[in-house]
Amino acid sequence: MSKGAQQPGAATEPDVALAVPAQPRVVTRGLGPVVAVVALGGALGACARYGASLVWTTRPGSFPWTTLLVNGVGCAVIGVFMVVITEVWAAHRLVRPFFGTGVLGGFTTFSTYAVDIQKFVAAGQPRTGLAYLALTLLVALTAVGSAVWLTRRALVWRHR
């Protein structure tokens, strides 16, 4: 087929430009250090979570108390951390990605939580899975909200 020829049955519109428009350049300058600190923090957080699972073991098929505890503690720490870096301390630009996204993102675990729920359902315990789903949400929101409130109260008390 020649360069200008069309395939049989293909409609041609004379107004349609077939050239691909230039893609805007994505600004990636300075992202290398952010990616590196998130990866480092994630590795540290995941190791801490693994350590918690070794210290507080959960028998297969039993309620995943360790995962619930880890997610609750992680949410409480993120509550304290966010108050400190937004209201008290002007943190370096890499602190938040390192600790908030990396360490705490690696420490808390949505994937294990989701797998635990799936295991309950597969084992014929959908009510337990649903209870775990709701309890984790309640614990996480309560932990972060309480930590924010308590941290702000402590800061007010400290400044008196």
JSON list of C-alpha atoms in Angstrom, two decimals:
[
{"chain": "A", "resi": 1, "resn": "MET", "atom": "CA", "xyz": [0.00, 0.00, 0.00]},
{"chain": "A", "resi": 2, "resn": "SER", "atom": "CA", "xyz": [1.39, 3.42, -0.84]},
{"chain": "A", "resi": 3, "resn": "LYS", "atom": "CA", "xyz": [2.01, 6.10, 1.77]},
{"chain": "A", "resi": 4, "resn": "GLY", "atom": "CA", "xyz": [-1.16, 8.06, 1.04]},
{"chain": "A", "resi": 5, "resn": "ALA", "atom": "CA", "xyz": [-3.39, 5.05, 0.40]},
{"chain": "A", "resi": 6, "resn": "GLN", "atom": "CA", "xyz": [-6.08, 4.11, 2.85]},
{"chain": "A", "resi": 7, "resn": "GLN", "atom": "CA", "xyz": [-7.18, 0.72, 3.99]},
{"chain": "A", "resi": 8, "resn": "PRO", "atom": "CA", "xyz": [-10.36, -0.65, 2.43]},
{"chain": "A", "resi": 9, "resn": "GLY", "atom": "CA", "xyz": [-13.46, 0.46, 4.34]},
{"chain": "A", "resi": 10, "resn": "ALA", "atom": "CA", "xyz": [-11.65, 3.21, 6.30]},
{"chain": "A", "resi": 11, "resn": "ALA", "atom": "CA", "xyz": [-13.36, 6.59, 6.29]},
{"chain": "A", "resi": 12, "resn": "THR", "atom": "CA", "xyz": [-11.23, 9.64, 5.64]},
{"chain": "A", "resi": 13, "resn": "GLU", "atom": "CA", "xyz": [-11.99, 13.09, 6.98]},
{"chain": "A", "resi": 14, "resn": "PRO", "atom": "CA", "xyz": [-10.03, 15.88, 5.32]},
{"chain": "A", "resi": 15, "resn": "ASP", "atom": "CA", "xyz": [-10.23, 18.01, 8.52]},
{"chain": "A", "resi": 16, "resn": "VAL", "atom": "CA", "xyz": [-8.66, 15.40, 10.79]},
{"chain": "A", "resi": 17, "resn": "ALA", "atom": "CA", "xyz": [-4.98, 15.83, 11.60]},
{"chain": "A", "resi": 18, "resn": "LEU", "atom": "CA", "xyz": [-3.22, 12.53, 12.08]},
{"chain": "A", "resi": 19, "resn": "ALA", "atom": "CA", "xyz": [-0.16, 14.01, 13.74]},
{"chain": "A", "resi": 20, "resn": "VAL", "atom": "CA", "xyz": [0.29, 13.24, 17.45]},
{"chain": "A", "resi": 21, "resn": "PRO", "atom": "CA", "xyz": [0.43, 16.47, 19.46]},
{"chain": "A", "resi": 22, "resn": "ALA", "atom": "CA", "xyz": [3.55, 17.07, 21.49]},
{"chain": "A", "resi": 23, "resn": "GLN", "atom": "CA", "xyz": [3.18, 15.84, 25.06]},
{"chain": "A", "resi": 24, "resn": "PRO", "atom": "CA", "xyz": [3.83, 18.40, 27.80]},
{"chain": "A", "resi": 25, "resn": "ARG", "atom": "CA", "xyz": [7.06, 17.80, 29.67]},
{"chain": "A", "resi": 26, "resn": "VAL", "atom": "CA", "xyz": [6.46, 16.37, 33.07]},
{"chain": "A", "resi": 27, "resn": "VAL", "atom": "CA", "xyz": [8.47, 18.16, 35.70]},
{"chain": "A", "resi": 28, "resn": "THR", "atom": "CA", "xyz": [10.58, 15.49, 37.36]},
{"chain": "A", "resi": 29, "resn": "ARG", "atom": "CA", "xyz": [13.44, 17.65, 38.50]},
{"chain": "A", "resi": 30, "resn": "GLY", "atom": "CA", "xyz": [14.03, 17.07, 42.18]},
{"chain": "A", "resi": 31, "resn": "LEU", "atom": "CA", "xyz": [11.90, 13.93, 42.45]},
{"chain": "A", "resi": 32, "resn": "GLY", "atom": "CA", "xyz": [14.88, 11.58, 42.79]},
{"chain": "A", "resi": 33, "resn": "PRO", "atom": "CA", "xyz": [15.54, 12.45, 46.44]},
{"chain": "A", "resi": 34, "resn": "VAL", "atom": "CA", "xyz": [11.83, 12.17, 47.25]},
{"chain": "A", "resi": 35, "resn": "VAL", "atom": "CA", "xyz": [11.56, 8.73, 45.68]},
{"chain": "A", "resi": 36, "resn": "ALA", "atom": "CA", "xyz": [14.73, 7.65, 47.49]},
{"chain": "A", "resi": 37, "resn": "VAL", "atom": "CA", "xyz": [13.53, 8.76, 50.95]},
{"chain": "A", "resi": 38, "resn": "VAL", "atom": "CA", "xyz": [10.08, 7.22, 50.42]},
{"chain": "A", "resi": 39, "resn": "ALA", "atom": "CA", "xyz": [11.74, 3.92, 49.46]},
{"chain": "A", "resi": 40, "resn": "LEU", "atom": "CA", "xyz": [14.10, 4.04, 52.42]},
{"chain": "A", "resi": 41, "resn": "GLY", "atom": "CA", "xyz": [11.31, 4.97, 54.82]},
{"chain": "A", "resi": 42, "resn": "GLY", "atom": "CA", "xyz": [9.03, 2.30, 53.37]},
{"chain": "A", "resi": 43, "resn": "ALA", "atom": "CA", "xyz": [11.70, -0.34, 53.91]},
{"chain": "A", "resi": 44, "resn": "LEU", "atom": "CA", "xyz": [12.16, 0.75, 57.53]},
{"chain": "A", "resi": 45, "resn": "GLY", "atom": "CA", "xyz": [8.40, 0.82, 58.18]},
{"chain": "A", "resi": 46, "resn": "ALA", "atom": "CA", "xyz": [7.87, -2.58, 56.60]},
{"chain": "A", "resi": 47, "resn": "CYS", "atom": "CA", "xyz": [10.70, -4.03, 58.72]},
{"chain": "A", "resi": 48, "resn": "ALA", "atom": "CA", "xyz": [9.08, -2.55, 61.84]},
{"chain": "A", "resi": 49, "resn": "ARG", "atom": "CA", "xyz": [5.73, -4.10, 60.89]},
{"chain": "A", "resi": 50, "resn": "TYR", "atom": "CA", "xyz": [7.40, -7.45, 60.26]},
{"chain": "A", "resi": 51, "resn": "GLY", "atom": "CA", "xyz": [9.09, -7.17, 63.65]},
{"chain": "A", "resi": 52, "resn": "ALA", "atom": "CA", "xyz": [5.71, -6.52, 65.27]},
{"chain": "A", "resi": 53, "resn": "SER", "atom": "CA", "xyz": [4.32, -9.64, 63.60]},
{"chain": "A", "resi": 54, "resn": "LEU", "atom": "CA", "xyz": [7.21, -11.67, 65.05]},
{"chain": "A", "resi": 55, "resn": "VAL", "atom": "CA", "xyz": [6.74, -10.27, 68.56]},
{"chain": "A", "resi": 56, "resn": "TRP", "atom": "CA", "xyz": [2.93, -10.55, 68.58]},
{"chain": "A", "resi": 57, "resn": "THR", "atom": "CA", "xyz": [2.22, -13.61, 66.48]},
{"chain": "A", "resi": 58, "resn": "THR", "atom": "CA", "xyz": [-1.27, -14.41, 65.28]},
{"chain": "A", "resi": 59, "resn": "ARG", "atom": "CA", "xyz": [-2.25, -18.02, 64.75]},
{"chain": "A", "resi": 60, "resn": "PRO", "atom": "CA", "xyz": [-3.59, -18.79, 61.27]},
{"chain": "A", "resi": 61, "resn": "GLY", "atom": "CA", "xyz": [-7.38, -18.50, 61.21]},
{"chain": "A", "resi": 62, "resn": "SER", "atom": "CA", "xyz": [-7.54, -16.36, 64.36]},
{"chain": "A", "resi": 63, "resn": "PHE", "atom": "CA", "xyz": [-8.44, -12.70, 64.58]},
{"chain": "A", "resi": 64, "resn": "PRO", "atom": "CA", "xyz": [-5.57, -10.50, 63.23]},
{"chain": "A", "resi": 65, "resn": "TRP", "atom": "CA", "xyz": [-5.04, -8.41, 66.36]},
{"chain": "A", "resi": 66, "resn": "THR", "atom": "CA", "xyz": [-1.47, -7.52, 65.41]},
{"chain": "A", "resi": 67, "resn": "THR", "atom": "CA", "xyz": [-2.50, -6.01, 62.07]},
{"chain": "A", "resi": 68, "resn": "LEU", "atom": "CA", "xyz": [-5.29, -4.08, 63.80]},
{"chain": "A", "resi": 69, "resn": "LEU", "atom": "CA", "xyz": [-2.85, -2.81, 66.44]},
{"chain": "A", "resi": 70, "resn": "VAL", "atom": "CA", "xyz": [-0.20, -1.85, 63.88]},
{"chain": "A", "resi": 71, "resn": "ASN", "atom": "CA", "xyz": [-2.73, 0.06, 61.77]},
{"chain": "A", "resi": 72, "resn": "GLY", "atom": "CA", "xyz": [-4.13, 1.83, 64.85]},
{"chain": "A", "resi": 73, "resn": "VAL", "atom": "CA", "xyz": [-0.68, 2.80, 66.14]},
{"chain": "A", "resi": 74, "resn": "GLY", "atom": "CA", "xyz": [0.38, 3.96, 62.67]},
{"chain": "A", "resi": 75, "resn": "CYS", "atom": "CA", "xyz": [-2.71, 6.17, 62.40]},
{"chain": "A", "resi": 76, "resn": "ALA", "atom": "CA", "xyz": [-2.07, 7.66, 65.84]},
{"chain": "A", "resi": 77, "resn": "VAL", "atom": "CA", "xyz": [1.54, 8.42, 64.93]},
{"chain": "A", "resi": 78, "resn": "ILE", "atom": "CA", "xyz": [0.50, 10.06, 61.64]},
{"chain": "A", "resi": 79, "resn": "GLY", "atom": "CA", "xyz": [-1.92, 12.25, 63.62]},
{"chain": "A", "resi": 80, "resn": "VAL", "atom": "CA", "xyz": [0.86, 13.44, 65.94]},
{"chain": "A", "resi": 81, "resn": "PHE", "atom": "CA", "xyz": [3.30, 13.81, 63.04]},
{"chain": "A", "resi": 82, "resn": "MET", "atom": "CA", "xyz": [0.97, 15.92, 60.90]},
{"chain": "A", "resi": 83, "resn": "VAL", "atom": "CA", "xyz": [0.22, 18.33, 63.74]},
{"chain": "A", "resi": 84, "resn": "VAL", "atom": "CA", "xyz": [3.91, 18.71, 64.52]},
{"chain": "A", "resi": 85, "resn": "ILE", "atom": "CA", "xyz": [5.05, 19.33, 60.94]},
{"chain": "A", "resi": 86, "resn": "THR", "atom": "CA", "xyz": [2.16, 21.60, 59.99]},
{"chain": "A", "resi": 87, "resn": "GLU", "atom": "CA", "xyz": [1.63, 23.60, 63.18]},
{"chain": "A", "resi": 88, "resn": "VAL", "atom": "CA", "xyz": [4.91, 23.51, 65.12]},
{"chain": "A", "resi": 89, "resn": "TRP", "atom": "CA", "xyz": [7.95, 22.74, 63.05]},
{"chain": "A", "resi": 90, "resn": "ALA", "atom": "CA", "xyz": [8.92, 23.84, 59.55]},
{"chain": "A", "resi": 91, "resn": "ALA", "atom": "CA", "xyz": [10.25, 20.46, 58.43]},
{"chain": "A", "resi": 92, "resn": "HIS", "atom": "CA", "xyz": [12.72, 19.89, 55.61]},
{"chain": "A", "resi": 93, "resn": "ARG", "atom": "CA", "xyz": [10.92, 19.02, 52.36]},
{"chain": "A", "resi": 94, "resn": "LEU", "atom": "CA", "xyz": [12.01, 15.37, 52.60]},
{"chain": "A", "resi": 95, "resn": "VAL", "atom": "CA", "xyz": [10.78, 14.73, 56.16]},
{"chain": "A", "resi": 96, "resn": "ARG", "atom": "CA", "xyz": [7.13, 14.30, 55.25]},
{"chain": "A", "resi": 97, "resn": "PRO", "atom": "CA", "xyz": [7.74, 11.89, 52.33]},
{"chain": "A", "resi": 98, "resn": "PHE", "atom": "CA", "xyz": [10.30, 9.94, 54.37]},
{"chain": "A", "resi": 99, "resn": "PHE", "atom": "CA", "xyz": [8.33, 9.54, 57.57]},
{"chain": "A", "resi": 100, "resn": "GLY", "atom": "CA", "xyz": [4.69, 10.05, 56.58]},
{"chain": "A", "resi": 101, "resn": "THR", "atom": "CA", "xyz": [4.59, 8.28, 53.23]},
{"chain": "A", "resi": 102, "resn": "GLY", "atom": "CA", "xyz": [7.60, 6.00, 53.65]},
{"chain": "A", "resi": 103, "resn": "VAL", "atom": "CA", "xyz": [7.92, 4.84, 57.25]},
{"chain": "A", "resi": 104, "resn": "LEU", "atom": "CA", "xyz": [4.26, 5.03, 58.23]},
{"chain": "A", "resi": 105, "resn": "GLY", "atom": "CA", "xyz": [3.08, 3.87, 54.80]},
{"chain": "A", "resi": 106, "resn": "GLY", "atom": "CA", "xyz": [5.34, 0.84, 55.12]},
{"chain": "A", "resi": 107, "resn": "PHE", "atom": "CA", "xyz": [4.40, 0.25, 58.75]},
{"chain": "A", "resi": 108, "resn": "THR", "atom": "CA", "xyz": [0.63, 0.34, 58.30]},
{"chain": "A", "resi": 109, "resn": "THR", "atom": "CA", "xyz": [-0.79, -2.25, 55.98]},
{"chain": "A", "resi": 110, "resn": "PHE", "atom": "CA", "xyz": [-3.91, -2.00, 53.90]},
{"chain": "A", "resi": 111, "resn": "SER", "atom": "CA", "xyz": [-2.95, -5.04, 51.82]},
{"chain": "A", "resi": 112, "resn": "THR", "atom": "CA", "xyz": [-2.69, -7.40, 54.80]},
{"chain": "A", "resi": 113, "resn": "TYR", "atom": "CA", "xyz": [-5.95, -6.00, 56.16]},
{"chain": "A", "resi": 114, "resn": "ALA", "atom": "CA", "xyz": [-7.69, -6.66, 52.83]},
{"chain": "A", "resi": 115, "resn": "VAL", "atom": "CA", "xyz": [-6.25, -10.19, 52.59]},
{"chain": "A", "resi": 116, "resn": "ASP", "atom": "CA", "xyz": [-7.34, -10.92, 56.17]},
{"chain": "A", "resi": 117, "resn": "ILE", "atom": "CA", "xyz": [-10.91, -9.90, 55.30]},
{"chain": "A", "resi": 118, "resn": "GLN", "atom": "CA", "xyz": [-10.81, -12.07, 52.18]},
{"chain": "A", "resi": 119, "resn": "LYS", "atom": "CA", "xyz": [-9.59, -15.02, 54.26]},
{"chain": "A", "resi": 120, "resn": "PHE", "atom": "CA", "xyz": [-12.50, -14.62, 56.68]},
{"chain": "A", "resi": 121, "resn": "VAL", "atom": "CA", "xyz": [-14.99, -14.59, 53.81]},
{"chain": "A", "resi": 122, "resn": "ALA", "atom": "CA", "xyz": [-13.32, -17.61, 52.12]},
{"chain": "A", "resi": 123, "resn": "ALA", "atom": "CA", "xyz": [-13.41, -19.50, 55.44]},
{"chain": "A", "resi": 124, "resn": "GLY", "atom": "CA", "xyz": [-17.17, -18.96, 55.71]},
{"chain": "A", "resi": 125, "resn": "GLN", "atom": "CA", "xyz": [-16.88, -16.18, 58.30]},
{"chain": "A", "resi": 126, "resn": "PRO", "atom": "CA", "xyz": [-18.20, -13.14, 56.41]},
{"chain": "A", "resi": 127, "resn": "ARG", "atom": "CA", "xyz": [-19.56, -11.55, 59.60]},
{"chain": "A", "resi": 128, "resn": "THR", "atom": "CA", "xyz": [-16.12, -11.67, 61.20]},
{"chain": "A", "resi": 129, "resn": "GLY", "atom": "CA", "xyz": [-14.63, -10.19, 58.04]},
{"chain": "A", "resi": 130, "resn": "LEU", "atom": "CA", "xyz": [-17.21, -7.41, 58.04]},
{"chain": "A", "resi": 131, "resn": "ALA", "atom": "CA", "xyz": [-16.66, -6.78, 61.76]},
{"chain": "A", "resi": 132, "resn": "TYR", "atom": "CA", "xyz": [-12.90, -6.58, 61.15]},
{"chain": "A", "resi": 133, "resn": "LEU", "atom": "CA", "xyz": [-13.46, -4.17, 58.27]},
{"chain": "A", "resi": 134, "resn": "ALA", "atom": "CA", "xyz": [-15.62, -1.89, 60.43]},
{"chain": "A", "resi": 135, "resn": "LEU", "atom": "CA", "xyz": [-13.43, -2.22, 63.53]},
{"chain": "A", "resi": 136, "resn": "THR", "atom": "CA", "xyz": [-10.28, -1.28, 61.59]},
{"chain": "A", "resi": 137, "resn": "LEU", "atom": "CA", "xyz": [-11.99, 1.79, 60.16]},
{"chain": "A", "resi": 138, "resn": "LEU", "atom": "CA", "xyz": [-13.24, 2.78, 63.62]},
{"chain": "A", "resi": 139, "resn": "VAL", "atom": "CA", "xyz": [-9.82, 2.20, 65.24]},
{"chain": "A", "resi": 140, "resn": "ALA", "atom": "CA", "xyz": [-7.96, 4.09, 62.49]},
{"chain": "A", "resi": 141, "resn": "LEU", "atom": "CA", "xyz": [-10.24, 7.14, 62.54]},
{"chain": "A", "resi": 142, "resn": "THR", "atom": "CA", "xyz": [-10.39, 7.22, 66.33]},
{"chain": "A", "resi": 143, "resn": "ALA", "atom": "CA", "xyz": [-6.61, 6.87, 66.58]},
{"chain": "A", "resi": 144, "resn": "VAL", "atom": "CA", "xyz": [-5.78, 9.65, 64.16]},
{"chain": "A", "resi": 145, "resn": "GLY", "atom": "CA", "xyz": [-8.48, 11.98, 65.49]},
{"chain": "A", "resi": 146, "resn": "SER", "atom": "CA", "xyz": [-7.53, 11.40, 69.12]},
{"chain": "A", "resi": 147, "resn": "ALA", "atom": "CA", "xyz": [-3.83, 11.82, 68.38]},
{"chain": "A", "resi": 148, "resn": "VAL", "atom": "CA", "xyz": [-4.44, 15.13, 66.61]},
{"chain": "A", "resi": 149, "resn": "TRP", "atom": "CA", "xyz": [-6.63, 16.39, 69.46]},
{"chain": "A", "resi": 150, "resn": "LEU", "atom": "CA", "xyz": [-4.24, 15.24, 72.20]},
{"chain": "A", "resi": 151, "resn": "THR", "atom": "CA", "xyz": [-1.19, 16.65, 70.41]},
{"chain": "A", "resi": 152, "resn": "ARG", "atom": "CA", "xyz": [-2.85, 20.05, 70.00]},
{"chain": "A", "resi": 153, "resn": "ARG", "atom": "CA", "xyz": [-3.91, 20.01, 73.67]},
{"chain": "A", "resi": 154, "resn": "ALA", "atom": "CA", "xyz": [-0.37, 19.13, 74.74]},
{"chain": "A", "resi": 155, "resn": "LEU", "atom": "CA", "xyz": [1.03, 21.97, 72.65]},
{"chain": "A", "resi": 156, "resn": "VAL", "atom": "CA", "xyz": [-1.40, 24.47, 74.18]},
{"chain": "A", "resi": 157, "resn": "TRP", "atom": "CA", "xyz": [-0.53, 23.21, 77.67]},
{"chain": "A", "resi": 158, "resn": "ARG", "atom": "CA", "xyz": [3.19, 23.44, 76.88]},
{"chain": "A", "resi": 159, "resn": "HIS", "atom": "CA", "xyz": [2.90, 27.08, 75.77]},
{"chain": "A", "resi": 160, "resn": "ARG", "atom": "CA", "xyz": [1.19, 28.19, 79.00]}
]
